[in-house]
């Protein structure tokens, strides 16, 4: 089978489409015939050699990719949740790679994909959807009457966070460039702030939850976000590699506000199942800005590294029949 591998860290050109052995699923794993995966910022961070959080785990040669959607080809003998032929979406085992024709992964990291989604739509979102679900629903406890501010609302994580918060009845404010304002309103944002020309800290107050889904590490933005939080509010952050400053923590404490870094929720199958229901009910749309083939992965990474992708970039591994 073919898969993307890197044999050295570096630019997009280090990613090679190589012939590698097809994995064999362990007892608690499924073998997935992959139809689609997607590009996430973590992929190019890993490709370049990682950050403080990831570096200790990276060993060359290595695969890439955090997402997958496909068809279950084999099930390990302890797996009771799936059968051969099921259409599934989820995330590979840690650093195992989704840019591949087949992967073996723990069954509890997958769920049945939304019935109304194509493989490209289902493969676009697992890692972004899981972190947005953790940030907005599990940690942020989105609900009617709550005011949520989402930084980076037009991106892969942000565009799902907006829709999850809206689906749970919250009032949603997103930051984005001006050209994304109509798009964000079309997916449910109540207000959009153009972060290049407007100061959110002058416009907002009494925010219950700030969800930082921007790909840009910006300590000023974090501090200004404390100003708009209400007493007891929460700042939820996706940027595991970027520790909070003393100033930020002090400002939060003065407001009795809290903060937390988040990754994927512990029970991935359950969260992916809930997300699939929202998609099947028409409450959440998967936003794809472009579909590349696996062989075009370098071009897809270059686009992702602009930090201005709307929604997701998909890598189509196989054509759907
Ligand atoms: N820990 C985890 O498990 C995990 C999983 C997935 C993602 N993440 C993290 O979540 C973050 C977002 O990931 P992503 O996949 O959503 O990234 P992304 O899709 O690449 O984000 C692109 C979006 O960011 C917006 N943006 C760029 N600069 C901005 C700024 N200064 N302020 C506000 N928005 C800005 C852009 O909007 P405009 O074009 O309108 O400017 C664009 O739509 C990243 O830090 C990523 O590492 C973590």
Short mmCIF file of C-alpha atoms and ligand atoms in Angstrom, two decimals:
data_model
loop_
_atom_site.label_atom_id
_atom_site.label_comp_id
_atom_site.label_asym_id
_atom_site.label_seq_id
_atom_site.Cartn_x
_atom_site.Cartn_y
_atom_site.Cartn_z
CA UNK A 1 0.00 0.00 0.00
CA UNK A 2 0.99 3.64 -0.39
CA UNK A 3 1.42 6.16 2.45
CA UNK A 4 3.08 9.50 3.01
CA UNK A 5 6.30 9.27 5.01
CA UNK A 6 8.95 11.75 6.08
CA UNK A 7 12.55 10.56 6.37
CA UNK A 8 13.81 13.97 7.51
CA UNK A 9 12.21 17.06 9.02
CA UNK A 10 11.83 20.09 6.77
CA UNK A 11 9.74 21.80 4.10
CA UNK A 12 6.76 20.33 2.21
CA UNK A 13 9.17 18.56 -0.17
CA UNK A 14 10.26 16.07 2.55
CA UNK A 15 6.89 14.30 2.32
CA UNK A 16 7.18 11.26 0.04
CA UNK A 17 4.50 8.89 -1.20
CA UNK A 18 6.12 5.52 -0.42
CA UNK A 19 5.28 1.84 -0.70
CA UNK A 20 4.96 0.49 2.87
CA UNK A 21 3.65 -2.66 4.54
CA UNK A 22 -0.08 -2.83 5.20
CA UNK A 23 -0.67 -2.80 8.98
CA UNK A 24 -2.22 -5.76 10.80
CA UNK A 25 -4.85 -4.81 13.41
CA UNK A 26 -4.28 -5.82 17.05
CA UNK A 27 -7.10 -7.45 19.04
CA UNK A 28 -8.64 -4.07 20.02
CA UNK A 29 -8.08 -2.44 16.62
CA UNK A 30 -9.83 -2.09 13.27
CA UNK A 31 -8.18 -2.03 9.85
CA UNK A 32 -9.59 0.89 7.89
CA UNK A 33 -9.44 1.20 4.10
CA UNK A 34 -8.94 4.96 4.03
CA UNK A 35 -10.85 7.11 1.52
CA UNK A 36 -10.02 10.57 2.89
CA UNK A 37 -7.90 12.40 5.42
CA UNK A 38 -7.23 16.09 6.00
CA UNK A 39 -4.49 18.61 6.69
CA UNK A 40 -4.17 20.05 10.22
CA UNK A 41 -1.65 22.62 11.50
CA UNK A 42 -0.09 19.87 13.67
CA UNK A 43 0.89 18.04 10.46
CA UNK A 44 3.19 20.80 9.25
CA UNK A 45 4.46 21.42 12.77
CA UNK A 46 5.46 17.73 12.97
CA UNK A 47 6.86 17.81 9.42
CA UNK A 48 9.19 20.64 10.50
CA UNK A 49 10.42 18.76 13.60
CA UNK A 50 7.72 19.45 16.18
CA UNK A 51 7.25 21.87 19.06
CA UNK A 52 8.08 21.61 22.78
CA UNK A 53 5.07 19.39 23.35
CA UNK A 54 5.50 17.00 20.39
CA UNK A 55 9.29 16.87 19.88
CA UNK A 56 10.02 14.12 22.43
CA UNK A 57 7.62 11.73 20.63
CA UNK A 58 8.86 12.22 17.04
CA UNK A 59 11.03 9.47 15.53
CA UNK A 60 12.08 9.26 11.86
CA UNK A 61 11.00 7.85 9.50
CA UNK A 62 7.44 8.73 10.38
CA UNK A 63 3.96 8.99 8.89
CA UNK A 64 1.70 12.07 9.07
CA UNK A 65 -1.98 12.88 9.44
CA UNK A 66 -4.53 13.11 12.27
CA UNK A 67 -7.76 12.18 10.50
CA UNK A 68 -9.32 9.36 8.53
CA UNK A 69 -12.60 8.20 7.04
CA UNK A 70 -13.06 4.91 5.28
CA UNK A 71 -14.46 1.39 5.36
CA UNK A 72 -13.68 -1.23 7.99
CA UNK A 73 -11.75 -3.99 6.22
CA UNK A 74 -10.95 -6.20 9.26
CA UNK A 75 -11.77 -6.18 12.98
CA UNK A 76 -9.55 -7.40 15.82
CA UNK A 77 -11.04 -10.30 17.80
CA UNK A 78 -11.88 -8.12 20.85
CA UNK A 79 -13.74 -5.49 18.81
CA UNK A 80 -17.52 -5.62 19.24
CA UNK A 81 -18.46 -2.11 18.10
CA UNK A 82 -17.79 -2.46 14.34
CA UNK A 83 -18.10 -5.04 11.59
CA UNK A 84 -16.44 -5.39 8.21
CA UNK A 85 -17.96 -2.97 5.71
CA UNK A 86 -18.92 -0.25 8.24
CA UNK A 87 -18.24 3.32 7.10
CA UNK A 88 -16.26 4.98 9.90
CA UNK A 89 -14.44 8.18 10.76
CA UNK A 90 -11.93 8.91 13.51
CA UNK A 91 -8.33 9.50 14.41
CA UNK A 92 -5.33 7.17 13.99
CA UNK A 93 -3.32 5.97 16.97
CA UNK A 94 -1.04 8.76 18.29
CA UNK A 95 1.43 9.74 15.51
CA UNK A 96 0.50 6.70 13.38
CA UNK A 97 -0.65 8.79 10.41
CA UNK A 98 -3.84 9.18 8.38
CA UNK A 99 -2.15 10.03 5.05
CA UNK A 100 -2.30 6.39 4.02
CA UNK A 101 -4.32 3.84 2.04
CA UNK A 102 -4.89 1.61 5.11
CA UNK A 103 -4.50 2.14 8.84
CA UNK A 104 -4.92 0.00 11.95
CA UNK A 105 -6.31 1.98 14.90
CA UNK A 106 -7.94 1.45 18.29
CA UNK A 107 -11.65 0.92 17.70
CA UNK A 108 -12.47 3.43 20.46
CA UNK A 109 -11.00 6.25 18.38
CA UNK A 110 -13.58 5.71 15.61
CA UNK A 111 -17.35 5.97 15.17
CA UNK A 112 -19.82 5.32 12.37
CA UNK A 113 -19.56 8.30 10.05
CA UNK A 114 -22.53 10.62 9.49
CA UNK A 115 -24.94 8.96 7.02
CA UNK A 116 -25.30 12.12 4.98
CA UNK A 117 -21.54 12.79 4.69
CA UNK A 118 -19.25 11.82 1.84
CA UNK A 119 -15.92 10.23 2.78
CA UNK A 120 -14.24 13.55 1.99
CA UNK A 121 -16.53 15.37 4.45
CA UNK A 122 -16.12 12.73 7.17
CA UNK A 123 -12.35 12.56 6.68
CA UNK A 124 -12.07 16.33 6.90
CA UNK A 125 -13.07 16.76 10.50
CA UNK A 126 -12.34 14.17 13.23
CA UNK A 127 -9.47 15.90 15.07
CA UNK A 128 -10.90 19.43 14.59
CA UNK A 129 -14.39 18.29 15.57
CA UNK A 130 -13.13 16.48 18.69
CA UNK A 131 -11.22 19.49 19.98
CA UNK A 132 -14.08 21.86 19.14
CA UNK A 133 -16.48 19.48 20.95
CA UNK A 134 -14.21 19.33 23.98
CA UNK A 135 -13.78 23.12 24.03
CA UNK A 136 -17.36 24.16 23.42
CA UNK A 137 -19.56 21.34 24.72
CA UNK A 138 -17.59 19.39 27.37
CA UNK A 139 -15.34 22.10 28.85
CA UNK A 140 -17.28 25.25 27.88
CA UNK A 141 -20.71 23.66 28.62
CA UNK A 142 -22.38 25.69 25.86
CA UNK A 143 -26.04 26.38 26.60
CA UNK A 144 -28.81 28.91 26.02
CA UNK A 145 -28.06 32.29 27.62
CA UNK A 146 -24.31 31.80 27.34
CA UNK A 147 -22.13 34.22 25.34
CA UNK A 148 -19.22 32.53 23.58
CA UNK A 149 -16.32 34.26 21.81
CA UNK A 150 -14.41 32.11 19.29
CA UNK A 151 -11.05 33.33 18.03
CA UNK A 152 -10.14 31.88 14.63
CA UNK A 153 -13.79 31.15 13.90
CA UNK A 154 -13.35 30.56 10.14
CA UNK A 155 -10.76 27.77 10.42
CA UNK A 156 -11.13 24.02 10.73
CA UNK A 157 -11.68 24.03 14.49
CA UNK A 158 -13.40 27.42 14.61
CA UNK A 159 -16.04 26.70 11.93
CA UNK A 160 -17.13 23.59 13.85
CA UNK A 161 -16.94 25.37 17.23
CA UNK A 162 -19.31 28.09 15.93
CA UNK A 163 -21.83 25.48 14.81
CA UNK A 164 -21.57 23.37 18.00
CA UNK A 165 -22.08 26.45 20.19
CA UNK A 166 -25.04 27.54 18.07
CA UNK A 167 -26.55 24.03 18.11
CA UNK A 168 -26.39 24.10 21.93
CA UNK A 169 -28.22 27.44 22.01
CA UNK A 170 -25.37 29.83 22.89
CA UNK A 171 -24.92 33.38 21.54
CA UNK A 172 -21.87 33.14 19.29
CA UNK A 173 -19.32 35.81 18.41
CA UNK A 174 -16.46 34.91 16.07
CA UNK A 175 -13.29 36.71 15.03
CA UNK A 176 -12.14 36.51 11.41
CA UNK A 177 -10.91 38.60 8.48
CA UNK A 178 -13.56 40.77 6.82
CA UNK A 179 -13.88 38.40 3.84
CA UNK A 180 -15.14 35.65 6.18
CA UNK A 181 -17.91 37.70 7.85
CA UNK A 182 -20.76 36.54 5.56
CA UNK A 183 -19.50 32.97 5.70
CA UNK A 184 -19.53 32.95 9.51
CA UNK A 185 -23.04 34.40 9.62
CA UNK A 186 -24.15 31.69 7.18
CA UNK A 187 -23.03 28.99 9.63
CA UNK A 188 -24.71 30.63 12.61
CA UNK A 189 -22.46 33.31 14.13
CA UNK A 190 -24.55 36.05 15.74
CA UNK A 191 -21.73 38.61 15.49
CA UNK A 192 -18.44 38.66 13.60
CA UNK A 193 -15.49 40.83 14.57
CA UNK A 194 -12.90 41.70 11.93
CA UNK A 195 -9.75 41.17 14.02
CA UNK A 196 -7.62 43.16 11.57
CA UNK A 197 -9.68 46.37 11.78
CA UNK A 198 -11.71 46.10 15.00
CA UNK A 199 -10.73 45.67 18.64
CA UNK A 200 -12.80 42.90 20.19
CA UNK A 201 -11.76 44.12 23.65
CA UNK A 202 -13.52 47.47 23.00
CA UNK A 203 -16.67 45.87 21.62
CA UNK A 204 -17.39 42.95 23.97
CA UNK A 205 -18.05 42.31 27.66
CA UNK A 206 -19.62 39.64 29.86
CA UNK A 207 -18.38 36.71 27.79
CA UNK A 208 -18.87 33.33 29.51
CA UNK A 209 -16.43 31.33 27.38
CA UNK A 210 -13.54 32.42 25.17
CA UNK A 211 -12.45 29.57 22.90
CA UNK A 212 -9.09 30.22 21.29
CA UNK A 213 -9.14 28.29 18.01
CA UNK A 214 -6.74 30.60 16.18
CA UNK A 215 -3.65 28.95 14.69
CA UNK A 216 -1.63 32.06 15.67
CA UNK A 217 0.13 32.11 19.06
CA UNK A 218 -0.71 35.61 20.39
CA UNK A 219 -0.15 36.42 24.07
CA UNK A 220 -1.64 39.94 23.67
CA UNK A 221 -4.87 38.42 22.40
CA UNK A 222 -4.98 36.12 25.43
CA UNK A 223 -4.59 39.07 27.84
CA UNK A 224 -7.24 41.14 26.04
CA UNK A 225 -9.58 38.16 26.17
CA UNK A 226 -9.48 38.28 29.97
CA UNK A 227 -10.88 41.85 29.77
CA UNK A 228 -14.01 40.65 27.96
CA UNK A 229 -14.65 37.62 30.20
CA UNK A 230 -17.24 37.98 32.91
CA UNK A 231 -16.45 37.09 36.56
CA UNK A 232 -16.08 33.33 36.76
CA UNK A 233 -15.70 32.96 32.98
CA UNK A 234 -13.39 30.49 31.26
CA UNK A 235 -10.66 30.78 28.60
CA UNK A 236 -10.29 27.51 26.70
CA UNK A 237 -7.12 27.11 24.66
CA UNK A 238 -6.12 24.64 21.91
CA UNK A 239 -2.44 25.66 21.83
CA UNK A 240 -0.89 22.98 24.03
CA UNK A 241 2.65 23.99 23.06
CA UNK A 242 2.34 27.59 24.24
CA UNK A 243 2.30 27.99 28.06
CA UNK A 244 0.22 30.72 29.73
CA UNK A 245 2.16 33.80 30.91
CA UNK A 246 2.25 34.97 34.54
CA UNK A 247 0.46 38.19 33.48
CA UNK A 248 -2.35 36.21 31.88
CA UNK A 249 -2.82 33.93 34.89
CA UNK A 250 -2.76 36.91 37.30
CA UNK A 251 -5.37 38.80 35.26
CA UNK A 252 -7.62 35.73 35.20
CA UNK A 253 -7.28 35.18 38.95
CA UNK A 254 -8.29 38.80 39.63
CA UNK A 255 -11.54 38.05 37.80
CA UNK A 256 -12.14 34.67 39.40
CA UNK A 257 -11.90 33.33 35.87
CA UNK A 258 -10.20 30.07 34.88
CA UNK A 259 -8.33 28.65 31.95
CA UNK A 260 -7.48 25.27 30.54
CA UNK A 261 -5.63 23.67 27.65
CA UNK A 262 -7.59 21.01 25.83
CA UNK A 263 -6.95 18.15 23.43
CA UNK A 264 -9.37 15.52 22.17
CA UNK A 265 -11.93 14.33 24.74
CA UNK A 266 -11.19 11.01 26.43
CA UNK A 267 -14.09 9.10 24.89
CA UNK A 268 -13.61 9.77 21.21
CA UNK A 269 -16.18 7.29 19.87
CA UNK A 270 -18.93 8.82 22.00
CA UNK A 271 -18.09 12.39 20.97
CA UNK A 272 -17.78 11.43 17.28
CA UNK A 273 -21.17 9.71 17.55
CA UNK A 274 -22.78 12.89 18.96
CA UNK A 275 -21.15 14.98 16.24
CA UNK A 276 -22.40 12.57 13.54
CA UNK A 277 -25.96 13.02 14.89
CA UNK A 278 -25.71 16.82 14.60
CA UNK A 279 -24.47 16.48 11.01
CA UNK A 280 -27.23 14.00 10.13
CA UNK A 281 -29.82 16.34 11.71
CA UNK A 282 -28.57 19.15 9.45
CA UNK A 283 -27.38 21.26 12.41
CA UNK A 284 -23.68 21.14 11.48
CA UNK A 285 -22.11 21.40 8.01
CA UNK A 286 -18.61 20.29 7.07
CA UNK A 287 -16.85 23.17 5.33
CA UNK A 288 -14.29 22.06 2.74
CA UNK A 289 -12.35 24.74 0.92
CA UNK A 290 -10.30 22.43 -1.31
CA UNK A 291 -9.71 18.75 -2.09
CA UNK A 292 -6.21 17.54 -2.97
CA UNK A 293 -4.99 14.05 -3.88
CA UNK A 294 -2.45 12.33 -1.62
CA UNK A 295 0.22 13.03 -4.26
CA UNK A 296 -0.55 16.77 -3.96
CA UNK A 297 0.14 16.83 -0.22
CA UNK A 298 3.02 19.36 -0.50
CA UNK A 299 0.72 21.90 -2.14
CA UNK A 300 -1.93 21.28 0.52
CA UNK A 301 0.63 21.93 3.30
CA UNK A 302 1.74 25.17 1.65
CA UNK A 303 -1.87 26.34 1.61
CA UNK A 304 -2.45 25.31 5.23
CA UNK A 305 0.65 27.21 6.34
CA UNK A 306 -0.86 30.51 5.13
CA UNK A 307 -3.07 30.33 8.28
CA UNK A 308 -6.01 31.53 6.19
CA UNK A 309 -7.81 28.37 5.12
CA UNK A 310 -11.59 28.56 5.46
CA UNK A 311 -12.83 25.29 6.97
CA UNK A 312 -10.78 22.29 5.88
CA UNK A 313 -8.33 21.04 3.25
CA UNK A 314 -9.02 17.40 2.36
CA UNK A 315 -6.59 14.81 1.05
CA UNK A 316 -8.63 12.38 -1.05
CA UNK A 317 -6.95 8.98 -0.83
CA UNK A 318 -9.42 7.07 -3.06
CA UNK A 319 -12.38 8.09 -5.16
CA UNK A 320 -15.79 7.15 -3.78
CA UNK A 321 -17.75 4.81 -6.12
N1 LIG B 1 -4.68 19.96 20.55
C1 LIG B 1 -5.35 19.35 19.54
O1 LIG B 1 -5.73 18.17 19.63
C2 LIG B 1 -5.66 20.14 18.31
C3 LIG B 1 -6.41 19.57 17.25
C4 LIG B 1 -6.72 20.35 16.17
C5 LIG B 1 -6.29 21.69 16.16
N2 LIG B 1 -5.56 22.20 17.19
C6 LIG B 1 -5.09 23.58 17.22
O2 LIG B 1 -6.22 24.44 17.00
C7 LIG B 1 -5.77 25.63 16.33
C8 LIG B 1 -6.65 25.86 15.12
O3 LIG B 1 -6.49 24.79 14.20
P1 LIG B 1 -7.25 24.84 12.81
O4 LIG B 1 -7.07 23.52 12.19
O5 LIG B 1 -8.62 25.36 12.98
O6 LIG B 1 -6.38 25.94 12.03
P2 LIG B 1 -6.65 26.54 10.60
O7 LIG B 1 -7.84 25.87 9.98
O8 LIG B 1 -5.38 26.52 9.85
O9 LIG B 1 -7.03 28.06 10.92
C9 LIG B 1 -7.18 28.92 9.84
C10 LIG B 1 -8.06 30.08 10.26
O10 LIG B 1 -7.41 30.88 11.23
C11 LIG B 1 -7.88 32.19 11.10
N3 LIG B 1 -6.90 33.13 11.62
C12 LIG B 1 -5.62 33.32 11.20
N4 LIG B 1 -5.03 34.26 11.97
C13 LIG B 1 -5.96 34.67 12.87
C14 LIG B 1 -5.96 35.65 13.91
N5 LIG B 1 -4.86 36.38 14.19
N6 LIG B 1 -7.09 35.81 14.65
C15 LIG B 1 -8.19 35.06 14.40
N7 LIG B 1 -8.26 34.15 13.40
C16 LIG B 1 -7.15 33.97 12.65
C17 LIG B 1 -8.11 32.37 9.61
O11 LIG B 1 -9.19 33.27 9.43
P3 LIG B 1 -9.07 34.51 8.43
O12 LIG B 1 -8.60 33.93 7.10
O13 LIG B 1 -10.45 35.04 8.41
O14 LIG B 1 -8.05 35.45 8.99
C18 LIG B 1 -8.41 30.97 9.08
O15 LIG B 1 -9.75 30.77 8.72
C19 LIG B 1 -4.29 25.39 15.99
O16 LIG B 1 -3.52 26.05 16.95
C20 LIG B 1 -4.14 23.90 16.09
O17 LIG B 1 -2.81 23.54 16.39
C21 LIG B 1 -5.27 21.45 18.26
#
